[in-house]
Tab-separated table of C-alpha atoms in Angstrom:
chain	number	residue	atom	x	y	z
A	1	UNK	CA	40.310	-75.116	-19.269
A	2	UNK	CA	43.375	-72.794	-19.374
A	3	UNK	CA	43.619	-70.312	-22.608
A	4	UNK	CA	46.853	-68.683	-22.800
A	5	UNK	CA	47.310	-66.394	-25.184
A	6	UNK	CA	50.230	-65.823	-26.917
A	7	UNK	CA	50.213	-61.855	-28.430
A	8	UNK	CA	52.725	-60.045	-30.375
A	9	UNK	CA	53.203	-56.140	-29.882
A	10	UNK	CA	55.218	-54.084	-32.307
A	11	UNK	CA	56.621	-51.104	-31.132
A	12	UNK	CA	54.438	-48.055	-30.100
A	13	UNK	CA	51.678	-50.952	-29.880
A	14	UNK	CA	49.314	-50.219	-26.213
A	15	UNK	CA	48.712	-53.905	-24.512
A	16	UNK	CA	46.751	-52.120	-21.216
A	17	UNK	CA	45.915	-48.429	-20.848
A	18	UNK	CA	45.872	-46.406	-17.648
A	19	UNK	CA	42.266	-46.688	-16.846
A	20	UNK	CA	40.731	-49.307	-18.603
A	21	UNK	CA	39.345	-52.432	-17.952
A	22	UNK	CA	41.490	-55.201	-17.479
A	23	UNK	CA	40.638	-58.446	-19.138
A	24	UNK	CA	43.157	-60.529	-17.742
A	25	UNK	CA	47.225	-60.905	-16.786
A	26	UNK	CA	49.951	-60.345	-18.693
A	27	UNK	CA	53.695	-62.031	-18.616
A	28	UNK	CA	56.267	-60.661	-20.878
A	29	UNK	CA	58.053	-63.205	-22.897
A	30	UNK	CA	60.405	-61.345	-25.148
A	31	UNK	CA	61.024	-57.822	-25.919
A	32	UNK	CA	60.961	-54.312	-23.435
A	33	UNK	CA	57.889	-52.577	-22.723
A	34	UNK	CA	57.223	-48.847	-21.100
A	35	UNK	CA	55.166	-48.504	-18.085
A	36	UNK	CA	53.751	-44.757	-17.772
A	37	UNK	CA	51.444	-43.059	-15.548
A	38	UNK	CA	49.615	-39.845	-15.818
A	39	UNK	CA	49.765	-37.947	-12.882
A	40	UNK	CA	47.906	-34.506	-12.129
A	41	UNK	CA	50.266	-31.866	-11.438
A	42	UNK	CA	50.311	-27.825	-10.269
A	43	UNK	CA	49.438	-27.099	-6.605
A	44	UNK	CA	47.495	-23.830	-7.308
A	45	UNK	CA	43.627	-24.606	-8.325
A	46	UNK	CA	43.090	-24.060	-12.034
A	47	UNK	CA	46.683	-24.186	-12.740
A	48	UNK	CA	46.639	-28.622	-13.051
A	49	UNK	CA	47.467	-30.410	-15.511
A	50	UNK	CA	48.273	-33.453	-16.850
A	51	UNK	CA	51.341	-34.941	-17.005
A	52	UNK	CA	53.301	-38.438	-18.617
A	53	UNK	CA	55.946	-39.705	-16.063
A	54	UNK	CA	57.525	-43.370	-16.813
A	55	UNK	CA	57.511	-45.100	-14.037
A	56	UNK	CA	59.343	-48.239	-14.994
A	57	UNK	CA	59.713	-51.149	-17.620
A	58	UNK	CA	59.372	-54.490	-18.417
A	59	UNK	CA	61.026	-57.544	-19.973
A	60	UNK	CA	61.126	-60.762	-19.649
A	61	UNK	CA	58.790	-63.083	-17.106
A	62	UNK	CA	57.424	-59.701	-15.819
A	63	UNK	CA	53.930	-60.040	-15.022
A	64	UNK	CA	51.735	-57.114	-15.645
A	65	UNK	CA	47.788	-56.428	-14.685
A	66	UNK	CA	47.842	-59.624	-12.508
A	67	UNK	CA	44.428	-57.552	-9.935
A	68	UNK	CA	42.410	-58.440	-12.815
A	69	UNK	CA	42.403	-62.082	-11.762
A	70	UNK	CA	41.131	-61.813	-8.570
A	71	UNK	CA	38.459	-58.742	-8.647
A	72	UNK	CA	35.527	-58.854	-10.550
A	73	UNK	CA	35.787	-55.042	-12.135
A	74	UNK	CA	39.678	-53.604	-11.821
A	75	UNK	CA	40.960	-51.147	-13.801
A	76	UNK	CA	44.597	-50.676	-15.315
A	77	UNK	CA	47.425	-48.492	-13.044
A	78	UNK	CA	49.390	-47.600	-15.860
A	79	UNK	CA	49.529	-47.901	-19.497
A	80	UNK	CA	52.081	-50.424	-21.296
A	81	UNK	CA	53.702	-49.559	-24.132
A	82	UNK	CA	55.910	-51.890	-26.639
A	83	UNK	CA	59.311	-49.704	-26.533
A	84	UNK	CA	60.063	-52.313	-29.128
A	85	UNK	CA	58.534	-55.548	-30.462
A	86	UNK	CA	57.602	-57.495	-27.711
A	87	UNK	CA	55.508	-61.157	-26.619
A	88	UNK	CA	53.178	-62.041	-24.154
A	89	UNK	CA	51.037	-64.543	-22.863
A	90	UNK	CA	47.821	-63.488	-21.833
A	91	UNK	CA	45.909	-65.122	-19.076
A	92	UNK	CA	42.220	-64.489	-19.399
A	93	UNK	CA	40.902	-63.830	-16.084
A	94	UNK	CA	38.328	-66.947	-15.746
A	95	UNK	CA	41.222	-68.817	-17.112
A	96	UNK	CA	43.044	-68.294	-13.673
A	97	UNK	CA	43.781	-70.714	-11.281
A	98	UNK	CA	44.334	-70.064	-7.653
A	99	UNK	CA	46.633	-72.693	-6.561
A	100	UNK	CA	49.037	-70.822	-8.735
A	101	UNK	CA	49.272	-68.381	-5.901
A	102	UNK	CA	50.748	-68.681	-3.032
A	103	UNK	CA	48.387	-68.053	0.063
A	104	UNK	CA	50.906	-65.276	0.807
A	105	UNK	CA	50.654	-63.816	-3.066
A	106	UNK	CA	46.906	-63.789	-2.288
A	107	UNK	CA	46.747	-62.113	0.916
A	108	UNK	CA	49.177	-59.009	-0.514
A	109	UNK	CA	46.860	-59.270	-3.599
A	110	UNK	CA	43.793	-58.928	-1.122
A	111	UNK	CA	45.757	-56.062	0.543
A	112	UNK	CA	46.288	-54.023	-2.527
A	113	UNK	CA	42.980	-54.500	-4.170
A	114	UNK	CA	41.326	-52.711	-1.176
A	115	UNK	CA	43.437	-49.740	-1.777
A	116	UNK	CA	41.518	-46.586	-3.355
A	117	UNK	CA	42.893	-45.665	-6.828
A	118	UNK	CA	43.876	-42.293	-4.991
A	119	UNK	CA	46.041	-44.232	-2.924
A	120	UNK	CA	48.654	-43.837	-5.443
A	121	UNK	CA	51.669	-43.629	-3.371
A	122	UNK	CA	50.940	-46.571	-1.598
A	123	UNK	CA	50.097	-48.895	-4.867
A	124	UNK	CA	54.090	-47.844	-5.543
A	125	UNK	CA	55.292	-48.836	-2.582
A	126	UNK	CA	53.269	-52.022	-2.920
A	127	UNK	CA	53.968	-52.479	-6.171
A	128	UNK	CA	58.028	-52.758	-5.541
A	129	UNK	CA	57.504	-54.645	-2.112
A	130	UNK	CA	59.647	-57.500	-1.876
A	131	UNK	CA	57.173	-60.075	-1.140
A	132	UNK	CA	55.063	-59.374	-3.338
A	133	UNK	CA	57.915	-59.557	-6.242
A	134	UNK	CA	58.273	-62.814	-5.198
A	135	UNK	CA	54.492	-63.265	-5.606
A	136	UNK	CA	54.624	-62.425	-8.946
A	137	UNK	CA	57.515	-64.585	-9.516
A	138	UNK	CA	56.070	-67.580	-8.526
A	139	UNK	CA	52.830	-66.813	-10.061
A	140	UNK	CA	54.793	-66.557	-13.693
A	141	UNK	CA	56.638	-69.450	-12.677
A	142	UNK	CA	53.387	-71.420	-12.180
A	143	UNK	CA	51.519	-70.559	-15.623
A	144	UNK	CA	54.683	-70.845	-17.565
A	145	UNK	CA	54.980	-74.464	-16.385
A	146	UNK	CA	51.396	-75.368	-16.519
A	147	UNK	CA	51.845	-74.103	-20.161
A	148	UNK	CA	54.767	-75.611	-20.852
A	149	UNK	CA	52.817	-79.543	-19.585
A	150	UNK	CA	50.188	-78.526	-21.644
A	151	UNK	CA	52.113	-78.342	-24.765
A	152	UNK	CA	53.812	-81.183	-23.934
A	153	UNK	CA	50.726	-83.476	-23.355
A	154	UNK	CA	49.300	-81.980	-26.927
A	155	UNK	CA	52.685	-83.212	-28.767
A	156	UNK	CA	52.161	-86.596	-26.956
């Protein structure tokens, strides 16, 4: 049985951190959120630290944390921030169905989840890849319907 979640986040409010577990995927319904990484920076050893860069945003029908489905341990790439009050649906991870994927969202998800965590550069590139956009597209396309007959078959 599917469980979405609906969640509410006022501003400041921390729906993944960089790091954690992840529990499930996200889509953004209303509202803007930050998406931040910490990255180490200095060249000379001893002389690192760390450092806050934003590294993008999301509104709405972005889908965030979606590797959790489809790994057994996976840990956030960046923390999400409410930049103001924002919704979300929250998929639980044994709540997700595969046919919601393409075969094509699944292979780039394969493709990504073998990447090392120090593989940052590539996760970016990945990350803004056009196929896999589209991926992610479709995949919010597919809960938000499923969703949206669920609802409808609870009113009947």
């Amino acid at each position: 049985t599917m469980s979405l979640q609906p969640r509410e986040y006022a501003r400041g409010d921390i729906p993944s951190r960089q790091g954690e577990h992840m529990a499930g995927m996200s889509i953004v319904l209303s509202g803007r959120l930050l998406v931040t990484r910490q990255i180490c920076v200095g060249t000379k050893l001893g002389s690192e630290r760390m450092q806050t860069v934003q590294v993008g945003t999301y509104g709405p029908k972005d889908v965030f944390d979606e590797l959790s489905v489809l790994q057994d341990s996976s840990l956030s790439f960046a923390t999400v921030e409410a930049e103001r009050a924002s919704r979300i649906l929250f998929l639980p991870k044994h709540s997700f169905r595969r046919e919601w994927f393409t075969e094509q969202a699944i292979h780039e998800l394969r493709r990504i989840s073998r990447l090392k965590p120090t593989d940052t550069a590539l996760r970016e590139k990945f990350a803004y890849d056009q196929s896999w956009l589209q991926a992610k597209q479709h995949l919010c396309t597919q809960v938000l319907e499923t969703a949206r007959l669920k609802k409808e078959a609870k009113a009947r």
